[in-house]
Structures are given as C-alpha cells and as structure tokens.
Amino acid sequence: MRIKQYMDSELFIITTLDSLSSQKGKSYFDLWLKWEDLFSQIHVPIYIFTLKSENNKYIPSSKHIQVRLCSRKVFESLGVYRTKTVFTKIYEIMDPAIFLYEGKQLIQKEFRSNDHTIGEVYLKALDARYKKYVDNFRKKLTDKKEFASIKRR
C-alpha cells in the first residue's frame, strides 16, 4: 500500500497505530471518534494505518474514518517504526503519529496522539480550508469586471 494513492484528495490526515486490538489502540481510535464530526464538517478524510498482523482481527468501522492494514515498509517510510534495546533485548516500536497532507505536501507532522495535538491538526486543516475557500471566492469575484478592484487582504 502506498501513500501516493491517497494524494488525490486535496487535504487528508494519516495517523498510525500499531494495533487496534490492544487497549491502547482502541483508546486512540476512540479519541479519533471524538473528533470525527469536526473533521467531517470541513471534509478532511482520516486514514488510520495499522500494522498488518494476526493480532489485528478487530477492524472498527466508522462513517468518516477509514482503517487500512499496511506492511511495515509503509511505517518505515513514514519514519514512525523504530527499534529499541532494553537490557540487550530488542523491541520494535511504532509511534502513534499524525500527518496532515495537502496534496503531496506535508503540512503538519505530530508524534503524539492526544486531544491537544489532534486539536492543533484540526486548526491547521481549518486554516488550509479557509484559505482555499477565500481564494476561490476572490477568484470568482475578480473574474467579473465590476469587481476587479477588490484587493487582497
């Protein structure tokens, strides 16, 4: 699965979770469910990428949030998959990160998933939407000859 296939959308969010079967993964998913209505109002789709494994038999469904099972290569390319050594034992860890894309450009990247960071990502997405709406509105007005004198703010 490649991230490029989602880049047809003009504005979207990718968040990463190691497992949706664990209690921690379910709590992160519940956190996104809490914000789902706000993101759907501004038409920003949310994609949750989770690791493809036998433990992930539970895949929740939602109106606006889409869950995708991905290979480890996707998470390595996003920079959220790492190894950690504790007392000579190696652990593989995946950070619950949030990525806000506008087209092919990464607008914001957060390595924590909590109410505060999701709120910041929401505000950034809202700013991007607002800017696009204002630009489109201004373009429509300035196309007409009688409104050609409208200046940029």
CSV table of C-alpha atoms in Angstrom, one decimal:
chain,number,residue,atom,x,y,z
A,1,MET,CA,0.0,0.0,0.0
A,2,ARG,CA,1.4,3.3,-1.0
A,3,ILE,CA,0.6,6.7,0.4
A,4,LYS,CA,0.6,8.3,-3.0
A,5,GLN,CA,-2.8,6.7,-3.8
A,6,TYR,CA,-4.3,9.0,-1.1
A,7,MET,CA,-2.8,12.1,-2.6
A,8,ASP,CA,-5.7,12.6,-5.0
A,9,SER,CA,-7.6,14.2,-2.1
A,10,GLU,CA,-6.6,17.8,-1.6
A,11,LEU,CA,-6.5,17.6,2.2
A,12,PHE,CA,-6.3,14.5,4.3
A,13,ILE,CA,-4.9,13.0,7.5
A,14,ILE,CA,-2.9,9.9,8.1
A,15,THR,CA,-2.5,8.6,11.6
A,16,THR,CA,-0.6,5.5,12.6
A,17,LEU,CA,-1.4,2.9,15.2
A,18,ASP,CA,0.4,-0.3,16.0
A,19,SER,CA,-2.7,-2.3,16.8
A,20,LEU,CA,-6.4,-1.8,17.0
A,21,SER,CA,-6.9,-5.0,19.1
A,22,SER,CA,-5.0,-3.7,22.1
A,23,GLN,CA,-6.5,-1.5,24.8
A,24,LYS,CA,-4.1,1.3,23.8
A,25,GLY,CA,-5.0,1.1,20.2
A,26,LYS,CA,-8.7,1.2,21.0
A,27,SER,CA,-8.3,4.2,23.2
A,28,TYR,CA,-6.5,6.1,20.3
A,29,PHE,CA,-9.3,5.1,18.0
A,30,ASP,CA,-11.9,6.3,20.5
A,31,LEU,CA,-10.0,9.6,20.6
A,32,TRP,CA,-10.3,10.0,16.8
A,33,LEU,CA,-14.0,9.1,17.0
A,34,LYS,CA,-14.5,12.0,19.3
A,35,TRP,CA,-13.0,14.4,16.7
A,36,GLU,CA,-14.7,12.7,13.7
A,37,ASP,CA,-17.6,15.0,13.3
A,38,LEU,CA,-15.4,18.2,13.3
A,39,PHE,CA,-13.2,16.8,10.6
A,40,SER,CA,-16.1,15.6,8.5
A,41,GLN,CA,-17.7,19.1,8.7
A,42,ILE,CA,-14.6,20.5,6.9
A,43,HIS,CA,-14.4,17.5,4.6
A,44,VAL,CA,-11.0,16.2,5.7
A,45,PRO,CA,-10.8,12.4,5.5
A,46,ILE,CA,-9.0,10.5,8.2
A,47,TYR,CA,-7.0,7.3,7.4
A,48,ILE,CA,-5.7,5.2,10.2
A,49,PHE,CA,-2.8,3.0,9.1
A,50,THR,CA,-2.3,0.0,11.3
A,51,LEU,CA,0.2,-2.9,11.1
A,52,LYS,CA,-1.0,-5.9,9.2
A,53,SER,CA,-0.8,-8.8,11.6
A,54,GLU,CA,-2.7,-11.7,13.1
A,55,ASN,CA,-3.5,-9.7,16.2
A,56,ASN,CA,-5.4,-7.1,14.2
A,57,LYS,CA,-8.6,-9.1,13.7
A,58,TYR,CA,-10.7,-6.3,15.1
A,59,ILE,CA,-11.2,-3.6,12.4
A,60,PRO,CA,-13.7,-0.9,13.6
A,61,SER,CA,-16.0,0.9,11.1
A,62,SER,CA,-16.9,4.5,11.1
A,63,LYS,CA,-18.5,7.0,8.7
A,64,HIS,CA,-15.6,9.2,8.2
A,65,ILE,CA,-12.5,7.3,9.5
A,66,GLN,CA,-11.1,4.6,7.2
A,67,VAL,CA,-8.8,1.9,8.6
A,68,ARG,CA,-6.1,0.4,6.4
A,69,LEU,CA,-3.9,-2.6,7.2
A,70,CYS,CA,-0.3,-1.8,6.0
A,71,SER,CA,3.0,-3.6,5.9
A,72,ARG,CA,6.0,-2.5,8.0
A,73,LYS,CA,7.6,-0.8,4.9
A,74,VAL,CA,4.9,1.9,4.9
A,75,PHE,CA,5.6,2.7,8.6
A,76,GLU,CA,9.3,2.8,8.0
A,77,SER,CA,8.8,5.2,5.1
A,78,LEU,CA,6.8,7.5,7.4
A,79,GLY,CA,9.5,7.3,10.0
A,80,VAL,CA,7.4,6.0,12.8
A,81,TYR,CA,8.8,2.5,13.1
A,82,ARG,CA,11.9,2.0,15.2
A,83,THR,CA,13.7,-0.5,17.3
A,84,LYS,CA,14.6,0.0,20.9
A,85,THR,CA,17.1,-2.0,23.0
A,86,VAL,CA,16.4,-2.5,26.7
A,87,PHE,CA,18.7,-4.8,28.7
A,88,THR,CA,20.0,-6.4,25.5
A,89,LYS,CA,16.5,-7.2,24.3
A,90,ILE,CA,15.4,-5.6,21.1
A,91,TYR,CA,11.8,-4.2,20.9
A,92,GLU,CA,10.1,-2.9,17.8
A,93,ILE,CA,8.0,0.2,18.5
A,94,MET,CA,5.6,2.1,16.3
A,95,ASP,CA,4.8,5.7,17.3
A,96,PRO,CA,1.2,6.9,17.0
A,97,ALA,CA,1.9,9.8,14.7
A,98,ILE,CA,-0.4,12.2,12.8
A,99,PHE,CA,0.4,13.5,9.3
A,100,LEU,CA,-1.7,16.3,7.6
A,101,TYR,CA,-1.2,16.4,3.9
A,102,GLU,CA,-2.4,18.9,1.3
A,103,GLY,CA,-2.0,17.2,-2.0
A,104,LYS,CA,1.6,15.9,-2.0
A,105,GLN,CA,2.9,18.3,0.6
A,106,LEU,CA,3.1,17.5,4.2
A,107,ILE,CA,1.7,20.4,6.2
A,108,GLN,CA,2.0,19.2,9.7
A,109,LYS,CA,3.5,16.2,11.5
A,110,GLU,CA,2.9,15.3,15.1
A,111,PHE,CA,4.4,12.4,17.0
A,112,ARG,CA,1.9,12.4,19.8
A,113,SER,CA,-1.8,11.5,19.6
A,114,ASN,CA,-3.8,13.3,22.2
A,115,ASP,CA,-6.6,15.8,22.4
A,116,HIS,CA,-4.2,18.8,22.2
A,117,THR,CA,-2.3,17.6,19.1
A,118,ILE,CA,-5.4,16.5,17.3
A,119,GLY,CA,-6.9,19.9,18.0
A,120,GLU,CA,-3.8,21.6,16.6
A,121,VAL,CA,-4.0,19.5,13.4
A,122,TYR,CA,-7.7,20.4,13.2
A,123,LEU,CA,-6.9,24.1,13.4
A,124,LYS,CA,-4.2,23.7,10.7
A,125,ALA,CA,-6.7,21.9,8.4
A,126,LEU,CA,-9.3,24.5,9.1
A,127,ASP,CA,-6.8,27.2,8.2
A,128,ALA,CA,-6.0,25.4,4.9
A,129,ARG,CA,-9.7,25.0,4.1
A,130,TYR,CA,-10.4,28.7,4.9
A,131,LYS,CA,-7.5,29.9,2.7
A,132,LYS,CA,-8.8,27.8,-0.2
A,133,TYR,CA,-12.4,29.0,0.2
A,134,VAL,CA,-11.3,32.6,0.3
A,135,ASP,CA,-9.0,32.3,-2.7
A,136,ASN,CA,-11.8,30.6,-4.7
A,137,PHE,CA,-14.3,33.2,-3.7
A,138,ARG,CA,-11.9,36.1,-4.5
A,139,LYS,CA,-11.2,34.5,-7.9
A,140,LYS,CA,-14.9,34.3,-8.7
A,141,LEU,CA,-15.4,37.9,-7.8
A,142,THR,CA,-12.4,39.3,-9.6
A,143,ASP,CA,-13.4,37.4,-12.8
A,144,LYS,CA,-16.2,39.8,-13.2
A,145,LYS,CA,-15.3,43.2,-14.5
A,146,GLU,CA,-17.3,45.2,-11.9
A,147,PHE,CA,-15.4,43.5,-9.0
A,148,ALA,CA,-11.9,43.9,-10.5
A,149,SER,CA,-10.9,46.5,-7.9
A,150,ILE,CA,-11.1,44.0,-4.9
A,151,LYS,CA,-7.8,43.9,-3.3
A,152,ARG,CA,-6.2,41.2,-1.3
A,153,ARG,CA,-6.3,41.4,2.5
